[in-house]
Amino acid sequence: LKLRLPRRPAWRGAMLTKFETKSNRVKGLAFHSSRPWVLASLHNGVVQLWDFRMGTLIDRFDEHDGPVRGVCFHQSQPLFVTGGDDYKIKVWNYKLRRCLFSLLGHLDYIRTVQFHVEHPWIVSASDDQTIRIWNWQQRSCVSVLTGHNHYVMCAQFHVKDDLVLSASLDQTVRVWDIGGLRKKTLPETVTPEERSAMGPPMPDPAGSSPGGSLSSKLGKAIPNMKVEDLFGGNDATVKYVLEGHDRGVNWASFHSTLPLIVSGADDRQVKLWRMNETKAWEVDTLRGHINNVSCALFHPKQELIISNSEDKSIRVWDMSKRQGVQTFRREHDRFWILAVHQESNLLAAGHDGGMIVFKLERERPAFTPISGGVLFVKDRYVRSFDYGSGKDTALMSIRRSGNSGGPAVARSVHYNEQENMLLVCHDTDGGSYELYSVPRDGRSSDQSQECKRGAGSSAVFVARQRFAVLDKNRQILIKNFQNEVTKKCAPPHASTDCLFPVGTGMLLLRSEERISLFDVQQRKAVAELSTPAVKYVVWSPDNSHVALLSKHGVVIANKKLEQLCMVHETIRIKSGAWDGNEVFVYSTLNHIKYCLINGDSGIIRTLDVPVYISRVSGGTVHCLDREGKVRKMVVDVTECQFKLSLHKKEFERVIRIIKQSRLSGHAIIAYLQKKGFPQVALHFVSDEQTRFNLAVECGNVDIALQAAQALDSKENWHRLGAEALKHGNHQVVEMAYQRTKDMEKLSFLYLMTGNIDKLKKMLKIAEMRSDVMGRFHNALYLGDVPERVKLLVEAGHIPLAYITALTYGLTEQAEALSQQLTAAGLPLPEPLSPAPKMLYPALPISRDSNWPLLTVSKGTFERTLAGGGGGGATADSGLGDAGLDLDDMDGGGGWGDDDLDLDGTGGGGGGGGGYRQQGGYQHYGYGERPGYRGNGGQQWGNGGRYRSMPMEKAEAAPAADGAQPRGGWMPFA
């Protein structure tokens, strides 16, 4: 019996496109069994490997000459197989990203290839009118199936049985029994029952006469050719021949569990066949396509048939009612191939301009949070789940939506807890809603509840006894619970296409690239926000913030629709819920993430399957999966709480998180640096270089010194010296200069700190290193005129030596030099000044202690961490200690084995006063001098030529030889 159906289906819906590519014509498609991958073989010879979840091209393979029409993933191995118009079958390893080998044997274009689920077999169909079965492990052909007398357009294995299905342009569909082939070539798969049924092996009747068998005769004539390669073996036989199509058959497919076959042909028909152990027959014919049917498949999870055609359409047929339920069309592209994912509801279709990955219906369960639980729709039942008790209760059943057998999936539900009313919205019939009264006692009811129904693209509650509907004319209708219109409002924008709830008397309206806050009483928009097309709206518990979820973004705004932040995602966002009023937790296809109202975001955990979050409380996430089951997940939200505490400046909580958690990684360090908390980041770092960089950034010289000692890098010592100099910590500066052997800077540092003994040692070192300029500078810093005269003589500058000796009153040396000049016939230079004065360096105000050059303010975090104490990064602050007692160092500085040998016998001074903490600042102690009281400092010893004096006394004291140094160093009388 053939049932003729109307050409136009009764129901037409929108395709839920999940991924789309633009490329050359796609002739073959295959889904990976476990990964979100799809292979597409193109007419130009390229094979593309796509991640349809991320929307990225993973790899491309280009070794075929000409179009590639067949492609298939292996079920468990990292392999896929392709067949093309170059007569070659290629087996690839996608991990190695190369072709492993080619199988040769077909004499014309190869249409399809497929791996067997269990056995090491590949089946291929070709325009040479044969079907070949290959053992890909042995890289050989094990059987050739002959019988078709035209191009074989497709061939495939049955999932469980020893069957092969083929379709040909000879207008037939054939079912082949390959049980004998399995028993012959794979004896390890033969069961004891099959072995006993086979009986003893039959002897070869021609075996006694040498060369008597056909195999032996052909073996002598054609040594490299097998008999089955020419004529086909008897180990694969035709079981059924299905005749019924009027033109060539392009495709045939097995049902995965039922004894059904579907086929599509050039006669524009899709036929459904049934088979048993003895026969196969036609069940029905599905008409509707207006051009050649390219492909037809069974849906793996629903009683549906999907077909596509060169008429640029994809049609969905109901198997039980044998009628079309959906049609999807393209404007300019003919469809050539279909593929279904066996574990999900995904399908893929290849066309002239690329491919699309799509679903037939929504898998997101319709749910809405209620007090203490969640209310959702599952299998035509409204159910409630209580978080506290974990009890799942069926409240009532709802009737099937629509009148045409189309999908009955609810798009959204809204619950009015005060009146126990439920709004269920559907996409069927262009958009509709149903208003139910939920039983108050919570008892489940198996009877379908009576409902008020109406047309509208969306409906939400707007008051205790009112709900709003957006009708097909884009008007807002306010209705009571009797479904009567009480008010009509025109939306502020004609493109308004969706309503979202806000609260009493308010609505959120979605229009093109914007969302509007609409006041029903005033009938006007009171606020607007530009945003990508919003799919879901989630309000915080106190309605102070709202999260607007679009396909690839989350916009956080306040109740006045003022945008606070936006987070963009590369993959689809599925759901979200607020944890408190300042943290929004949302799910994507493969992650649960968070977003703070200041824009900070991060990943909480990865997901194996998508989930839809209904509630977040601390580290507990309640969500629904695609099967409508409520799941509870315990997650680690330490990072989220840490960032929130920093944002709110709750430093006591920050310290508690630091002490109790194991936060680490470059991301948290980069975040703290970005937010201006490098001193906090120091607690998460074990890498010495990173510790050094952070310590320099936050001005913590002690920790920077520790890290520099561990790294012992010249570059780091340079940076440490510069940073310590900014802080006036000349003791660390001295160590840094010693480690880098920077003699000039070291001498100048001793000059500025008044360390005469070490300046003398620097002079000796310069003499040992034959550093002429270093000797001269140190002699100049010391005011050592004889040394300068001696150096000038050694350098051959006799006139300069004479002038220097004459100017500073060294009469004996001046006489000797004048004689040398006279003997050399050189004129004696005239004195530069009639009344020369001695030139000596100035006396520093503070010499042995660190200088208070840079005031380092102590932040709130450091004060909290130190238990209310002041100061910066000191040993008492808990942020580390350089481990050096600067006050106990000897004259050499005590910097270890690598420092310069400056520990002579001069009367070096004691260590300086260091610094101490006062009121949140670092105060560096001054050495005690006459007339001053320093903070624990010590006076430098008088082992040199000069003594220290108070500044005001130094300025008033007479200078030797008439010199009057200001605030400087006074020569002894």
PDB file of C-alpha atoms in Angstrom, residues 698-885:
ATOM      1  CA  CYS A 698      55.688  46.281  44.770  1.00  0.00           C
ATOM      2  CA  GLY A 699      58.901  47.705  46.226  1.00  0.00           C
ATOM      3  CA  ASN A 700      59.666  44.787  48.516  1.00  0.00           C
ATOM      4  CA  VAL A 701      63.462  45.002  48.543  1.00  0.00           C
ATOM      5  CA  ASP A 702      63.911  42.195  51.065  1.00  0.00           C
ATOM      6  CA  ILE A 703      62.114  39.543  48.984  1.00  0.00           C
ATOM      7  CA  ALA A 704      63.732  40.891  45.839  1.00  0.00           C
ATOM      8  CA  LEU A 705      67.108  40.424  47.550  1.00  0.00           C
ATOM      9  CA  GLN A 706      66.255  36.823  48.456  1.00  0.00           C
ATOM     10  CA  ALA A 707      65.247  36.054  44.877  1.00  0.00           C
ATOM     11  CA  ALA A 708      68.298  37.825  43.434  1.00  0.00           C
ATOM     12  CA  GLN A 709      70.592  35.765  45.634  1.00  0.00           C
ATOM     13  CA  ALA A 710      68.905  32.569  44.467  1.00  0.00           C
ATOM     14  CA  LEU A 711      69.033  33.562  40.796  1.00  0.00           C
ATOM     15  CA  ASP A 712      72.450  35.292  40.892  1.00  0.00           C
ATOM     16  CA  SER A 713      71.850  36.947  37.537  1.00  0.00           C
ATOM     17  CA  LYS A 714      73.718  40.101  36.553  1.00  0.00           C
ATOM     18  CA  GLU A 715      70.552  41.572  35.043  1.00  0.00           C
ATOM     19  CA  ASN A 716      68.586  40.986  38.242  1.00  0.00           C
ATOM     20  CA  TRP A 717      71.356  42.529  40.377  1.00  0.00           C
ATOM     21  CA  HIS A 718      71.263  45.605  38.128  1.00  0.00           C
ATOM     22  CA  ARG A 719      67.486  45.900  38.599  1.00  0.00           C
ATOM     23  CA  LEU A 720      67.760  45.321  42.335  1.00  0.00           C
ATOM     24  CA  GLY A 721      70.414  47.998  42.649  1.00  0.00           C
ATOM     25  CA  ALA A 722      68.255  50.527  40.820  1.00  0.00           C
ATOM     26  CA  GLU A 723      65.172  49.685  42.910  1.00  0.00           C
ATOM     27  CA  ALA A 724      67.070  49.740  46.209  1.00  0.00           C
ATOM     28  CA  LEU A 725      68.565  53.109  45.271  1.00  0.00           C
ATOM     29  CA  LYS A 726      65.044  54.499  44.823  1.00  0.00           C
ATOM     30  CA  HIS A 727      64.253  53.350  48.340  1.00  0.00           C
ATOM     31  CA  GLY A 728      67.498  54.763  49.758  1.00  0.00           C
ATOM     32  CA  ASN A 729      68.619  51.308  50.852  1.00  0.00           C
ATOM     33  CA  HIS A 730      72.294  51.885  50.053  1.00  0.00           C
ATOM     34  CA  GLN A 731      73.352  48.728  51.825  1.00  0.00           C
ATOM     35  CA  VAL A 732      71.487  46.571  49.265  1.00  0.00           C
ATOM     36  CA  VAL A 733      72.721  48.916  46.533  1.00  0.00           C
ATOM     37  CA  GLU A 734      76.283  48.246  47.676  1.00  0.00           C
ATOM     38  CA  MET A 735      75.722  44.510  47.481  1.00  0.00           C
ATOM     39  CA  ALA A 736      74.195  44.786  44.013  1.00  0.00           C
ATOM     40  CA  TYR A 737      77.109  46.881  42.735  1.00  0.00           C
ATOM     41  CA  GLN A 738      79.604  44.459  44.246  1.00  0.00           C
ATOM     42  CA  ARG A 739      77.903  41.472  42.589  1.00  0.00           C
ATOM     43  CA  THR A 740      77.908  43.191  39.202  1.00  0.00           C
ATOM     44  CA  LYS A 741      81.517  44.467  39.634  1.00  0.00           C
ATOM     45  CA  ASP A 742      80.323  47.974  38.792  1.00  0.00           C
ATOM     46  CA  MET A 743      83.361  49.850  40.116  1.00  0.00           C
ATOM     47  CA  GLU A 744      82.405  53.349  39.065  1.00  0.00           C
ATOM     48  CA  LYS A 745      78.966  53.198  40.687  1.00  0.00           C
ATOM     49  CA  LEU A 746      80.399  51.548  43.769  1.00  0.00           C
ATOM     50  CA  SER A 747      82.997  54.282  44.250  1.00  0.00           C
ATOM     51  CA  PHE A 748      80.390  56.966  43.787  1.00  0.00           C
ATOM     52  CA  LEU A 749      78.119  55.199  46.304  1.00  0.00           C
ATOM     53  CA  TYR A 750      80.948  55.192  48.894  1.00  0.00           C
ATOM     54  CA  LEU A 751      81.487  58.876  48.158  1.00  0.00           C
ATOM     55  CA  MET A 752      77.826  59.704  48.763  1.00  0.00           C
ATOM     56  CA  THR A 753      77.691  57.626  51.952  1.00  0.00           C
ATOM     57  CA  GLY A 754      80.985  58.969  53.298  1.00  0.00           C
ATOM     58  CA  ASN A 755      82.674  55.567  53.491  1.00  0.00           C
ATOM     59  CA  ILE A 756      86.287  56.809  53.281  1.00  0.00           C
ATOM     60  CA  ASP A 757      87.893  53.481  54.139  1.00  0.00           C
ATOM     61  CA  LYS A 758      86.169  51.653  51.340  1.00  0.00           C
ATOM     62  CA  LEU A 759      86.997  54.487  48.970  1.00  0.00           C
ATOM     63  CA  LYS A 760      90.675  53.923  49.840  1.00  0.00           C
ATOM     64  CA  LYS A 761      90.239  50.228  49.125  1.00  0.00           C
ATOM     65  CA  MET A 762      88.571  51.064  45.821  1.00  0.00           C
ATOM     66  CA  LEU A 763      91.641  53.135  45.003  1.00  0.00           C
ATOM     67  CA  LYS A 764      93.894  50.124  45.707  1.00  0.00           C
ATOM     68  CA  ILE A 765      91.670  47.849  43.619  1.00  0.00           C
ATOM     69  CA  ALA A 766      91.757  50.294  40.710  1.00  0.00           C
ATOM     70  CA  GLU A 767      95.550  50.347  40.954  1.00  0.00           C
ATOM     71  CA  MET A 768      95.672  46.537  40.940  1.00  0.00           C
ATOM     72  CA  ARG A 769      93.333  46.430  37.924  1.00  0.00           C
ATOM     73  CA  SER A 770      95.458  49.058  36.104  1.00  0.00           C
ATOM     74  CA  ASP A 771      92.339  51.184  35.818  1.00  0.00           C
ATOM     75  CA  VAL A 772      93.779  54.672  35.301  1.00  0.00           C
ATOM     76  CA  MET A 773      90.479  56.538  35.288  1.00  0.00           C
ATOM     77  CA  GLY A 774      89.238  54.556  38.274  1.00  0.00           C
ATOM     78  CA  ARG A 775      92.367  55.488  40.234  1.00  0.00           C
ATOM     79  CA  PHE A 776      91.987  59.142  39.308  1.00  0.00           C
ATOM     80  CA  HIS A 777      88.299  59.243  40.279  1.00  0.00           C
ATOM     81  CA  ASN A 778      88.903  57.565  43.613  1.00  0.00           C
ATOM     82  CA  ALA A 779      91.846  59.878  44.369  1.00  0.00           C
ATOM     83  CA  LEU A 780      89.635  62.821  43.459  1.00  0.00           C
ATOM     84  CA  TYR A 781      86.810  61.549  45.693  1.00  0.00           C
ATOM     85  CA  LEU A 782      89.302  61.088  48.558  1.00  0.00           C
ATOM     86  CA  GLY A 783      90.973  64.478  48.084  1.00  0.00           C
ATOM     87  CA  ASP A 784      94.291  62.593  47.830  1.00  0.00           C
ATOM     88  CA  VAL A 785      96.410  65.173  45.927  1.00  0.00           C
ATOM     89  CA  PRO A 786      99.735  63.210  46.076  1.00  0.00           C
ATOM     90  CA  GLU A 787      98.008  60.201  44.522  1.00  0.00           C
ATOM     91  CA  ARG A 788      96.599  62.348  41.714  1.00  0.00           C
ATOM     92  CA  VAL A 789     100.036  63.903  41.048  1.00  0.00           C
ATOM     93  CA  LYS A 790     101.614  60.453  41.028  1.00  0.00           C
ATOM     94  CA  LEU A 791      98.984  59.131  38.605  1.00  0.00           C
ATOM     95  CA  LEU A 792      99.421  62.085  36.210  1.00  0.00           C
ATOM     96  CA  VAL A 793     103.188  61.574  36.183  1.00  0.00           C
ATOM     97  CA  GLU A 794     102.738  57.869  35.428  1.00  0.00           C
ATOM     98  CA  ALA A 795     100.368  58.734  32.622  1.00  0.00           C
ATOM     99  CA  GLY A 796     102.881  61.155  31.123  1.00  0.00           C
ATOM    100  CA  HIS A 797     100.902  64.315  31.851  1.00  0.00           C
ATOM    101  CA  ILE A 798     103.832  66.217  33.472  1.00  0.00           C
ATOM    102  CA  PRO A 799     102.338  69.728  32.960  1.00  0.00           C
ATOM    103  CA  LEU A 800      99.062  68.661  34.611  1.00  0.00           C
ATOM    104  CA  ALA A 801     100.971  67.018  37.461  1.00  0.00           C
ATOM    105  CA  TYR A 802     103.031  70.209  37.962  1.00  0.00           C
ATOM    106  CA  ILE A 803      99.907  72.441  38.021  1.00  0.00           C
ATOM    107  CA  THR A 804      98.174  70.067  40.505  1.00  0.00           C
ATOM    108  CA  ALA A 805     101.203  69.987  42.846  1.00  0.00           C
ATOM    109  CA  LEU A 806     101.678  73.743  42.618  1.00  0.00           C
ATOM    110  CA  THR A 807      97.960  74.457  43.208  1.00  0.00           C
ATOM    111  CA  TYR A 808      97.714  72.286  46.341  1.00  0.00           C
ATOM    112  CA  GLY A 809     101.000  73.458  47.858  1.00  0.00           C
ATOM    113  CA  LEU A 810     103.114  70.319  47.273  1.00  0.00           C
ATOM    114  CA  THR A 811     106.299  72.390  46.831  1.00  0.00           C
ATOM    115  CA  GLU A 812     108.810  69.537  46.788  1.00  0.00           C
ATOM    116  CA  GLN A 813     106.942  67.625  44.086  1.00  0.00           C
ATOM    117  CA  ALA A 814     106.361  70.854  42.169  1.00  0.00           C
ATOM    118  CA  GLU A 815     110.156  71.577  42.182  1.00  0.00           C
ATOM    119  CA  ALA A 816     110.947  68.106  40.886  1.00  0.00           C
ATOM    120  CA  LEU A 817     108.361  68.357  38.131  1.00  0.00           C
ATOM    121  CA  SER A 818     109.531  71.829  37.101  1.00  0.00           C
ATOM    122  CA  GLN A 819     113.046  70.445  36.615  1.00  0.00           C
ATOM    123  CA  GLN A 820     111.692  67.668  34.374  1.00  0.00           C
ATOM    124  CA  LEU A 821     109.786  70.184  32.284  1.00  0.00           C
ATOM    125  CA  THR A 822     112.859  72.460  31.986  1.00  0.00           C
ATOM    126  CA  ALA A 823     115.026  69.526  30.983  1.00  0.00           C
ATOM    127  CA  ALA A 824     112.494  68.575  28.352  1.00  0.00           C
ATOM    128  CA  GLY A 825     112.461  72.122  27.015  1.00  0.00           C
ATOM    129  CA  LEU A 826     108.842  72.680  27.936  1.00  0.00           C
ATOM    130  CA  PRO A 827     107.552  75.946  29.414  1.00  0.00           C
ATOM    131  CA  LEU A 828     106.300  75.953  32.971  1.00  0.00           C
ATOM    132  CA  PRO A 829     102.494  76.400  33.098  1.00  0.00           C
ATOM    133  CA  GLU A 830     101.164  79.360  34.995  1.00  0.00           C
ATOM    134  CA  PRO A 831      98.921  78.780  38.049  1.00  0.00           C
ATOM    135  CA  LEU A 832      95.212  78.868  37.144  1.00  0.00           C
ATOM    136  CA  SER A 833      94.241  80.945  40.194  1.00  0.00           C
ATOM    137  CA  PRO A 834      96.239  83.377  42.299  1.00  0.00           C
ATOM    138  CA  ALA A 835      94.493  82.103  45.477  1.00  0.00           C
ATOM    139  CA  PRO A 836      93.780  78.368  44.983  1.00  0.00           C
ATOM    140  CA  LYS A 837      91.599  76.452  47.454  1.00  0.00           C
ATOM    141  CA  MET A 838      91.602  72.846  48.459  1.00  0.00           C
ATOM    142  CA  LEU A 839      88.870  70.794  46.746  1.00  0.00           C
ATOM    143  CA  TYR A 840      87.331  68.104  48.946  1.00  0.00           C
ATOM    144  CA  PRO A 841      84.009  66.189  48.658  1.00  0.00           C
ATOM    145  CA  ALA A 842      81.097  67.395  50.753  1.00  0.00           C
ATOM    146  CA  LEU A 843      80.181  65.735  54.036  1.00  0.00           C
ATOM    147  CA  PRO A 844      76.994  63.620  53.664  1.00  0.00           C
ATOM    148  CA  ILE A 845      74.192  64.326  56.112  1.00  0.00           C
ATOM    149  CA  SER A 846      73.641  60.635  56.829  1.00  0.00           C
ATOM    150  CA  ARG A 847      76.394  58.209  56.085  1.00  0.00           C
ATOM    151  CA  ASP A 848      76.072  54.720  57.496  1.00  0.00           C
ATOM    152  CA  SER A 849      72.323  54.249  57.665  1.00  0.00           C
ATOM    153  CA  ASN A 850      69.766  53.866  54.853  1.00  0.00           C
ATOM    154  CA  TRP A 851      68.408  57.056  53.458  1.00  0.00           C
ATOM    155  CA  PRO A 852      64.719  58.045  53.743  1.00  0.00           C
ATOM    156  CA  LEU A 853      64.496  58.906  50.062  1.00  0.00           C
ATOM    157  CA  LEU A 854      61.301  57.016  49.105  1.00  0.00           C
ATOM    158  CA  THR A 855      58.348  56.767  51.458  1.00  0.00           C
ATOM    159  CA  VAL A 856      56.699  53.366  50.914  1.00  0.00           C
ATOM    160  CA  SER A 857      53.116  53.409  52.082  1.00  0.00           C
ATOM    161  CA  LYS A 858      51.809  50.263  53.655  1.00  0.00           C
ATOM    162  CA  GLY A 859      48.585  49.076  52.105  1.00  0.00           C
ATOM    163  CA  THR A 860      45.546  47.696  53.846  1.00  0.00           C
ATOM    164  CA  PHE A 861      46.435  44.168  52.867  1.00  0.00           C
ATOM    165  CA  GLU A 862      49.894  44.344  54.467  1.00  0.00           C
ATOM    166  CA  ARG A 863      48.515  45.851  57.662  1.00  0.00           C
ATOM    167  CA  THR A 864      45.863  43.122  57.838  1.00  0.00           C
ATOM    168  CA  LEU A 865      48.370  40.399  57.118  1.00  0.00           C
ATOM    169  CA  ALA A 866      50.691  41.767  59.819  1.00  0.00           C
ATOM    170  CA  GLY A 867      47.856  41.708  62.328  1.00  0.00           C
ATOM    171  CA  GLY A 868      47.398  45.467  62.421  1.00  0.00           C
ATOM    172  CA  GLY A 869      51.101  46.347  62.512  1.00  0.00           C
ATOM    173  CA  GLY A 870      52.557  49.006  60.298  1.00  0.00           C
ATOM    174  CA  GLY A 871      55.367  49.032  57.869  1.00  0.00           C
ATOM    175  CA  GLY A 872      56.075  47.628  54.519  1.00  0.00           C
ATOM    176  CA  ALA A 873      57.713  44.416  53.459  1.00  0.00           C
ATOM    177  CA  THR A 874      59.728  43.694  56.572  1.00  0.00           C
ATOM    178  CA  ALA A 875      60.478  40.576  58.527  1.00  0.00           C
ATOM    179  CA  ASP A 876      57.567  41.406  60.804  1.00  0.00           C
ATOM    180  CA  SER A 877      55.146  41.785  57.916  1.00  0.00           C
ATOM    181  CA  GLY A 878      55.131  38.120  57.100  1.00  0.00           C
ATOM    182  CA  LEU A 879      56.137  38.785  53.512  1.00  0.00           C
ATOM    183  CA  GLY A 880      59.623  37.373  53.909  1.00  0.00           C
ATOM    184  CA  ASP A 881      63.015  38.452  55.205  1.00  0.00           C
ATOM    185  CA  ALA A 882      66.208  38.978  53.302  1.00  0.00           C
ATOM    186  CA  GLY A 883      67.946  36.896  55.925  1.00  0.00           C
ATOM    187  CA  LEU A 884      70.762  39.438  56.341  1.00  0.00           C
ATOM    188  CA  ASP A 885      71.677  41.341  59.520  1.00  0.00           C
TER     189      ASP A 885
END
